[in-house]
Every structure is written in C-alpha cells, then in structure tokens.
Amino acid sequence: MDKTYTIAIDAMGGDNAPEEIVKGALLARDNYKSLQLNLYGDKGRILEIIGQSSQERITVINTTETIEMGDEPVRAVRKKKDSSMVVAANAVKDGQADALFSAGNTGALLASGIFIVGRINGIERPGLLTVLPSVDDAKRPWVFMDVGANAEVKPSYLYQFAVIGDFYATHILKRSKPEIRLLNNGAEEDKGDKIHIAAHQLLKKAKQLNFTGNIESRELLNGHADVVVADGFSGNAALKAIEGTALTMFTGLKKVLSTGNWQTKIGALLVKPALKEFAGVLDYNNAGGAVIAGLKAPVVKTHGSAKARAVSNTIGQIQEILISGLVPDITKYVHEHVDQFKVSVEEK
Amino acid sequence: MDKTYTIAIDAMGGDNAPEEIVKGALLARDNYKSLQLNLYGDKGRILEIIGQSSQERITVINTTETIEMGDEPVRAVRKKKDSSMVVAANAVKDGQADALFSAGNTGALLASGIFIVGRINGIERPGLLTVLPSVDDAKRPWVFMDVGANAEVKPSYLYQFAVIGDFYATHILKRSKPEIRLLNNGAEEDKGDKIHIAAHQLLKKAKQLNFTGNIESRELLNGHADVVVADGFSGNAALKAIEGTALTMFTGLKKVLSTGNWQTKIGALLVKPALKEFAGVLDYNNAGGAVIAGLKAPVVKTHGSAKARAVSNTIGQIQEILISGLVPDITKYVHEHVDQFKVSVEEK
C-alpha cells in the first residue's frame, strides 16, 4: 500500500453529478490514504462543492463539455473532445492516471475505454464485469461477465470473458480455482444456440480453467459459481431481471407491511431491523461498480443514480484492482498464451 | 359452455406422476363440468389412484412407455411410440381430443407439438407462452413469449410471437388493444443485436399491433406491458432470473424471520398472514402452465413439480383457451394475412 495510485474521475457523469461524485471523492480520499484523485469537470462548481474541505490528494482539472446520458455514445466520444469523460480517459491513456471512474453514460464509457484507453492485446472485446451477492448462507459474491457490453458475441469472446473472470475472482475475491459456469438455457452441454454450444466446448477444453458446466439464471443467486460467463444480451436480461425482481419485491413487501391491519403494522415494526439487514445484501450501494474488463487500465462505471457512499465504495474497488495487479497479470497471461487465444478464435 | 371439450392428459409426465396428475384431473373434472378428460398412461396404476372416486367424464387409455425428464426430446418422441405423451398427442392429431396437457419433458412436448399436432400454416416456429403477474397495484397479469422454445430466432419469428401474444391477451386476459413490447437491452430502437433491431422495425410497422417499444427486463414485473415478446434464449434467462430471485428472496426472508431474536420472531408471527398473501402473487401453483403457442391445438405444459391443484388450474386454463376460440381465430388471421407474414419473412 506504499505506492500512490492516481484515479481519473469523471466528475460530471451521472444523475447526481457533480455534487455526489465530488462528495464521494472526498470521502474516498479520507478512506483510502494512498490515492491521488484527479477530478475532471466544471472547476468552478467542483471547487464550490469542495468548499472548506481539504484539497489534500485532490486535483481539479477544468473541462468545458459533458457527455449526457442520452447522447449517442460513439459520436459523443468523438465530438465532445473536451468532455470530462474523454479528457479523463486521455489522462489514463497518457499515463497521467492509473484508472478511470465514471457514473455517466455507459455506452460512452465503453467507447472511451475501447477507443482511448485501448484493449489488452489478444482480447477481442472488453465486457462489462460486475460482482453480485449470493443469498445463500455464505453470501459469497461472484463475478458476472458480460452484463451488457456485447449484444452479439462469438464463442471466443465468451472464452476470453472466462479468462478475465477467472483472474478477477482470484485477485479480487481471493478464490482459489474459481468455479466457472456458462449462463445457458439448460444444464446439458448441447443446450443453447450454436454460439453457446461452441463456447461450452471451448471452456471444457481449457484445462487451466475450473469450468463446471452451464448454469441457468434461476440458480444465479444460490452461490453455485464464482464466475458466470454470459453473452452481453442475455447477461443483461438476467442481471436486470434480478435487480428488477428484488426491487419490486422489496417495494411490494414494504407496501404490504405498511398498509395492513394493526397486527401487520405492529409486526412490521418488530421485523424491521431484520428486514433491513436482509435488504442490505442486495443493496447496490454496498457493492462496487461494473468494470469494463479487458482494457489496458481499470475503467469502472458505477450506477448513474449513485450517491457519495457508492462513489467512494467504487473508488475503493478500483484501488483494490490496482493493488492486486489484475490488469498487468491478465496482460501477461494473454501475451504468454496468445496461441491458445488464436486457436480459440479459429475454432469459433 | 354447452359444448363438451375433450382434453388428452399425459398422466405419466412430471415429478409427481401419475399420482398428482390423476388427482388433479379428478379435481378438474369436478371444477369444470363440461370437460371430458382422457388419461393416457399405466392403466392399472391410474385406476388404483382413482380408487373409489367417480369415473364420470374420465376415460383411461393404457400406454406402455414413458418419456423421462432426462430423455433426449426428439429421439424420445420418435422412438417411444407407445408413450403416454406421444399417444395423447396422436389423439389430438386424430381429432379424438381438442387439446393436450403434460407436466413432463418440455422438449419432448415441444417436439410432440411440432411433429405430431403440427404448426398453424404460416407460423414458422411455435414458442413457449406463459402468463406472469405484475407486482404493481393492479397485479395485472401479462403474456411472455417465447420463454424457451427457440434459442435462435429470426425477426419474423418475433413478429409472429407478437401476433400470437396479441390474440392471447385479447382472448384470455380480455385486454383491448394489448400493449406489446419487445424485450431488449435498452429502450432506444437501435438497441440490441441485428435480430432485435430488425424485429423492432417489423413490429413498429405492424399497424394492427399496439407496439409501444422495447422493454428492459428490470421493468417486467411493473405492469408496463400486456405482451412481452422475446427470443427464447433471453426470454428464458429473464423468466428464470425472476423465478429464481423471487424464490431465493422468499427463502432468505423466511430464514431471517425465523432465526432472528425474540422481537423478530414475534413480529414474524404477526406479519405472516400479510406475507403469505404477498407470496401468493408470485406463486406458480396459482398461475397456469406454459402454452406451446402456434400449434393447431392447445398444447399446455405445467411445472414438472406441479401438484394436483396446479394440474387442475392448468386444465382450467386449457378450457378457457378452447372456449375463447383462440386457436381457430389465430389460424384464420394468419390465413387472411399470409402476405403480411411473407413480407415480414422477406424483410428479415
């Protein structure tokens, strides 16, 4: 922890920017003593939010444009050259920062990652990697990739997501021989479309991976895997269905308990602390952000609606990624096994 | 309700067959007075289960083989010619029965439906159609299709699922101008892979459909659509993620409430009735089965673990489908609009 890492922060991205982003950065500065945080955005507003707080290990860099949530991603990254996101991404590319944080437009961050920060040589497509909790006894978190970057995939992409996920589970979640599964519409190896059938075979042959077969989305929260590999389309569908169902159920539950008869209302008061703890397991503010994995540096997106605490937690996650040496280790591995990657590509 | 309909029942399919299937059929016979139920399976065992109960409107047809849950579907349907499922499907084909019920192997039922009962002329691929609840105020059920029959689709299949779903929502859920949405990984019309982008355009152009755009799986339970059209791969992923999350949360909730301190335990007793009612909204035993829609007759699958009550409810759902004239009305529509279907196919 002696080394100081610098994180480039897009202070203007997200529904609560720049207020919550700046407050989150200040919180992170206090929580993580070896981080230097560079904030990109409207300098006047950012300094106003910082106010009387210390500017220790905080640098503000003025930018004049902002990529909005509704902007067409690729075009926005090309045109808005002085946007907080693009300038921050260029800082990573130029070695002025070690990682990039944003709560802004996901597609634009993906484009900034691919076109500015750049892919690791040998990785065909970066993917969105997120960590979800399991709701079994161990509450053991697990890696889910891709959850939305690639609506269309080839078997080789899925294989590469597995390699990246394996490193993430080893380095960040501290698992040894992480159990890897492929999200599919059945347990048998001939399930799914051509792409998933071929990917299953690629993963089965990869002796360095502890691939234990397909998983159906019904089992995702039950702690059956350390890494779940998915195409970005169905991975996104499964992730959002989980989030939506959990949220809808908590909302419904709250309503049922608050609008019931006196017996229900008294009961609701009594169970409230236990329910709150249970809800915490599925609270995304406790988790970190989604990593655009497969890039030359960590690029991490947190929820657009993130508040200061979620921003700080995500910055902490980025620090962990940097300390663990995740990106250099993946890069080295892919470089040393580039033939294997080529084989996998040809077999698709 | 004067007309008597005959339903062919695969009495040997499902985890609890034949006991729960036969008991469910007896229950349905009592509940639905105009149904004739033909049970296909091991006659000795079935008669033993019927015991002293009345055999009014129940006929038992002996078969000597059973398609198991683990059987390879297409092969099983081809080889096991005297299986309860195949003989029952042939009875529908030959006009001895109006519809087919099974709790057995889904793939085999799909194959029986396509190869024995047959597709409606003009429908390229039947799909699995299910009805899910919404957890908003109205608890308004909605149609979800395809939830697993077609891992690979063409835009024209998705268009045809929308037409079928529109008829189902109109005839069975009694909606006028059902709101139709396409499951996709974003709201904008250029979201998704090539197939979903093309399907969106086909649906947008179909003036007879009330297509209101894409829906993300996060919103599925919130009552935003009467019909959600999906490819079978991501539809399956979303459906199972919803089921899995709901089940995992109820299990987790039960555990939290039963293992807490005395305060939690007393509260749990008080809120129990309200929670039970809430859980009922998402209980699949209250819902019907999954319809293999696009066939010349209703073929309906209920959960493999279905008990008598779920079996009876599903048989009731089949009666509703028969009375509503769903299949003849779809057949007539497709016949009259066959040019439109051809156009949609060519545009893909």
Short mmCIF file of N, CA and C in Angstrom, two decimals, chain A residues 173-245:
data_model
loop_
_atom_site.label_atom_id
_atom_site.label_comp_id
_atom_site.label_asym_id
_atom_site.label_seq_id
_atom_site.Cartn_x
_atom_site.Cartn_y
_atom_site.Cartn_z
N LEU A 173 -11.59 -11.40 -5.41
CA LEU A 173 -12.43 -12.12 -4.45
C LEU A 173 -11.63 -13.18 -3.69
N LYS A 174 -10.34 -13.33 -4.03
CA LYS A 174 -9.42 -14.24 -3.32
C LYS A 174 -9.89 -15.69 -3.33
N ARG A 175 -10.47 -16.12 -4.46
CA ARG A 175 -10.84 -17.52 -4.59
C ARG A 175 -9.68 -18.29 -5.19
N SER A 176 -9.52 -19.53 -4.76
CA SER A 176 -8.53 -20.36 -5.47
C SER A 176 -9.31 -21.30 -6.37
N LYS A 177 -8.83 -21.48 -7.57
CA LYS A 177 -9.52 -22.28 -8.61
C LYS A 177 -11.01 -21.91 -8.69
N PRO A 178 -11.30 -20.69 -9.03
CA PRO A 178 -12.71 -20.26 -9.08
C PRO A 178 -13.54 -21.17 -9.99
N GLU A 179 -14.74 -21.49 -9.52
CA GLU A 179 -15.64 -22.32 -10.29
C GLU A 179 -16.32 -21.45 -11.35
N ILE A 180 -16.16 -21.84 -12.61
CA ILE A 180 -16.66 -21.03 -13.72
C ILE A 180 -17.83 -21.74 -14.39
N ARG A 181 -18.90 -21.00 -14.65
CA ARG A 181 -20.05 -21.58 -15.35
C ARG A 181 -20.49 -20.68 -16.49
N LEU A 182 -21.18 -21.28 -17.44
CA LEU A 182 -21.68 -20.57 -18.61
C LEU A 182 -23.19 -20.39 -18.48
N LEU A 183 -23.68 -19.16 -18.55
CA LEU A 183 -25.13 -18.93 -18.48
C LEU A 183 -25.77 -19.49 -19.75
N ASN A 184 -26.71 -20.43 -19.55
CA ASN A 184 -27.33 -21.07 -20.70
C ASN A 184 -28.76 -21.44 -20.35
N ASN A 185 -29.52 -21.93 -21.33
CA ASN A 185 -30.92 -22.25 -21.05
C ASN A 185 -31.14 -23.72 -20.69
N GLY A 186 -30.11 -24.33 -20.14
CA GLY A 186 -30.23 -25.71 -19.67
C GLY A 186 -28.88 -26.20 -19.19
N ALA A 187 -28.89 -27.28 -18.44
CA ALA A 187 -27.65 -27.77 -17.83
C ALA A 187 -26.81 -28.60 -18.82
N GLU A 188 -27.47 -29.28 -19.74
CA GLU A 188 -26.76 -30.19 -20.65
C GLU A 188 -25.86 -29.42 -21.61
N GLU A 189 -24.76 -30.05 -22.04
CA GLU A 189 -23.78 -29.33 -22.83
C GLU A 189 -24.24 -29.01 -24.26
N ASP A 190 -25.32 -29.66 -24.71
CA ASP A 190 -25.81 -29.34 -26.05
C ASP A 190 -26.93 -28.30 -26.01
N LYS A 191 -27.09 -27.64 -24.87
CA LYS A 191 -28.14 -26.62 -24.74
C LYS A 191 -27.69 -25.30 -25.35
N GLY A 192 -28.68 -24.50 -25.73
CA GLY A 192 -28.39 -23.16 -26.21
C GLY A 192 -28.29 -23.07 -27.71
N ASP A 193 -27.94 -21.89 -28.19
CA ASP A 193 -27.76 -21.71 -29.63
C ASP A 193 -26.34 -22.17 -30.00
N LYS A 194 -26.02 -22.07 -31.30
CA LYS A 194 -24.71 -22.56 -31.79
C LYS A 194 -23.55 -21.93 -31.03
N ILE A 195 -23.69 -20.64 -30.74
CA ILE A 195 -22.59 -19.92 -30.09
C ILE A 195 -22.33 -20.46 -28.68
N HIS A 196 -23.38 -20.72 -27.94
CA HIS A 196 -23.19 -21.22 -26.57
C HIS A 196 -22.74 -22.67 -26.55
N ILE A 197 -23.19 -23.45 -27.53
CA ILE A 197 -22.74 -24.84 -27.62
C ILE A 197 -21.23 -24.85 -27.90
N ALA A 198 -20.79 -24.00 -28.83
CA ALA A 198 -19.36 -23.94 -29.17
C ALA A 198 -18.55 -23.40 -28.00
N ALA A 199 -19.08 -22.39 -27.31
CA ALA A 199 -18.36 -21.81 -26.17
C ALA A 199 -18.20 -22.85 -25.06
N HIS A 200 -19.23 -23.64 -24.85
CA HIS A 200 -19.17 -24.70 -23.83
C HIS A 200 -17.99 -25.62 -24.13
N GLN A 201 -17.84 -25.99 -25.39
CA GLN A 201 -16.74 -26.90 -25.76
C GLN A 201 -15.37 -26.23 -25.55
N LEU A 202 -15.26 -24.95 -25.92
CA LEU A 202 -14.00 -24.21 -25.71
C LEU A 202 -13.64 -24.19 -24.23
N LEU A 203 -14.63 -23.94 -23.39
CA LEU A 203 -14.38 -23.82 -21.94
C LEU A 203 -14.03 -25.18 -21.35
N LYS A 204 -14.68 -26.22 -21.86
CA LYS A 204 -14.43 -27.58 -21.37
C LYS A 204 -12.99 -28.00 -21.66
N LYS A 205 -12.49 -27.58 -22.81
CA LYS A 205 -11.13 -27.97 -23.22
C LYS A 205 -10.06 -27.15 -22.50
N ALA A 206 -10.44 -26.01 -21.93
CA ALA A 206 -9.45 -25.11 -21.32
C ALA A 206 -9.06 -25.65 -19.95
N LYS A 207 -7.97 -26.41 -19.91
CA LYS A 207 -7.60 -27.13 -18.68
C LYS A 207 -7.24 -26.21 -17.52
N GLN A 208 -6.78 -24.99 -17.85
CA GLN A 208 -6.38 -24.08 -16.76
C GLN A 208 -7.59 -23.47 -16.05
N LEU A 209 -8.78 -23.63 -16.65
CA LEU A 209 -9.98 -23.08 -16.03
C LEU A 209 -10.77 -24.18 -15.33
N ASN A 210 -11.31 -23.87 -14.18
CA ASN A 210 -12.15 -24.83 -13.45
C ASN A 210 -13.61 -24.66 -13.90
N PHE A 211 -13.83 -25.08 -15.17
CA PHE A 211 -15.17 -24.92 -15.76
C PHE A 211 -16.05 -26.08 -15.33
N THR A 212 -17.19 -25.76 -14.72
CA THR A 212 -18.05 -26.83 -14.19
C THR A 212 -19.41 -26.89 -14.89
N GLY A 213 -19.47 -26.34 -16.10
CA GLY A 213 -20.68 -26.52 -16.90
C GLY A 213 -21.60 -25.32 -16.96
N ASN A 214 -22.77 -25.55 -17.51
CA ASN A 214 -23.76 -24.48 -17.67
C ASN A 214 -24.44 -24.16 -16.35
N ILE A 215 -24.98 -22.95 -16.28
CA ILE A 215 -25.85 -22.58 -15.16
C ILE A 215 -27.07 -21.89 -15.75
N GLU A 216 -28.25 -22.15 -15.17
CA GLU A 216 -29.46 -21.45 -15.59
C GLU A 216 -29.64 -20.24 -14.69
N SER A 217 -30.31 -19.23 -15.20
CA SER A 217 -30.40 -17.98 -14.44
C SER A 217 -31.18 -18.16 -13.13
N ARG A 218 -31.98 -19.23 -13.05
CA ARG A 218 -32.71 -19.50 -11.80
C ARG A 218 -31.76 -19.69 -10.62
N GLU A 219 -30.53 -20.18 -10.92
CA GLU A 219 -29.58 -20.56 -9.86
C GLU A 219 -28.57 -19.47 -9.55
N LEU A 220 -28.65 -18.33 -10.23
CA LEU A 220 -27.57 -17.35 -10.12
C LEU A 220 -27.31 -16.86 -8.70
N LEU A 221 -28.37 -16.70 -7.91
CA LEU A 221 -28.18 -16.14 -6.56
C LEU A 221 -27.88 -17.20 -5.50
N ASN A 222 -27.77 -18.45 -5.93
CA ASN A 222 -27.64 -19.53 -4.95
C ASN A 222 -26.21 -19.98 -4.65
N GLY A 223 -25.23 -19.19 -5.10
CA GLY A 223 -23.85 -19.49 -4.73
C GLY A 223 -23.25 -20.71 -5.40
N HIS A 224 -23.71 -21.03 -6.62
CA HIS A 224 -23.19 -22.20 -7.31
C HIS A 224 -21.97 -21.93 -8.18
N ALA A 225 -21.55 -20.68 -8.27
CA ALA A 225 -20.42 -20.37 -9.15
C ALA A 225 -19.65 -19.17 -8.62
N ASP A 226 -18.34 -19.12 -8.93
CA ASP A 226 -17.55 -17.94 -8.61
C ASP A 226 -17.55 -16.96 -9.77
N VAL A 227 -17.68 -17.52 -10.98
CA VAL A 227 -17.69 -16.71 -12.19
C VAL A 227 -18.79 -17.24 -13.10
N VAL A 228 -19.66 -16.36 -13.57
CA VAL A 228 -20.65 -16.76 -14.58
C VAL A 228 -20.37 -15.96 -15.85
N VAL A 229 -20.16 -16.70 -16.93
CA VAL A 229 -19.86 -16.10 -18.23
C VAL A 229 -21.16 -16.03 -19.03
N ALA A 230 -21.41 -14.88 -19.66
CA ALA A 230 -22.63 -14.72 -20.44
C ALA A 230 -22.37 -13.83 -21.64
N ASP A 231 -23.19 -14.01 -22.67
CA ASP A 231 -23.20 -13.01 -23.74
C ASP A 231 -23.85 -11.76 -23.17
N GLY A 232 -23.53 -10.60 -23.73
CA GLY A 232 -24.00 -9.34 -23.16
C GLY A 232 -25.50 -9.16 -23.24
N PHE A 233 -26.15 -9.86 -24.16
CA PHE A 233 -27.60 -9.69 -24.30
C PHE A 233 -28.36 -10.44 -23.21
N SER A 234 -28.08 -11.73 -23.07
CA SER A 234 -28.83 -12.49 -22.05
C SER A 234 -28.26 -12.21 -20.65
N GLY A 235 -26.98 -11.87 -20.56
CA GLY A 235 -26.40 -11.47 -19.27
C GLY A 235 -27.09 -10.22 -18.75
N ASN A 236 -27.32 -9.28 -19.65
CA ASN A 236 -28.04 -8.06 -19.31
C ASN A 236 -29.48 -8.36 -18.90
N ALA A 237 -30.13 -9.25 -19.66
CA ALA A 237 -31.52 -9.62 -19.35
C ALA A 237 -31.60 -10.26 -17.97
N ALA A 238 -30.66 -11.15 -17.65
CA ALA A 238 -30.68 -11.83 -16.35
C ALA A 238 -30.38 -10.85 -15.22
N LEU A 239 -29.35 -10.02 -15.40
CA LEU A 239 -28.97 -9.05 -14.36
C LEU A 239 -30.13 -8.11 -14.04
N LYS A 240 -30.72 -7.55 -15.08
CA LYS A 240 -31.80 -6.59 -14.86
C LYS A 240 -33.05 -7.27 -14.31
N ALA A 241 -33.27 -8.53 -14.67
CA ALA A 241 -34.42 -9.26 -14.11
C ALA A 241 -34.21 -9.48 -12.61
N ILE A 242 -32.98 -9.80 -12.23
CA ILE A 242 -32.66 -9.98 -10.80
C ILE A 242 -32.87 -8.66 -10.06
N GLU A 243 -32.28 -7.59 -10.60
CA GLU A 243 -32.40 -6.28 -9.95
C GLU A 243 -33.86 -5.85 -9.85
N GLY A 244 -34.58 -6.03 -10.96
CA GLY A 244 -35.97 -5.60 -11.01
C GLY A 244 -36.84 -6.39 -10.05
N THR A 245 -36.63 -7.71 -10.01
CA THR A 245 -37.45 -8.55 -9.14
C THR A 245 -37.16 -8.21 -7.68
#
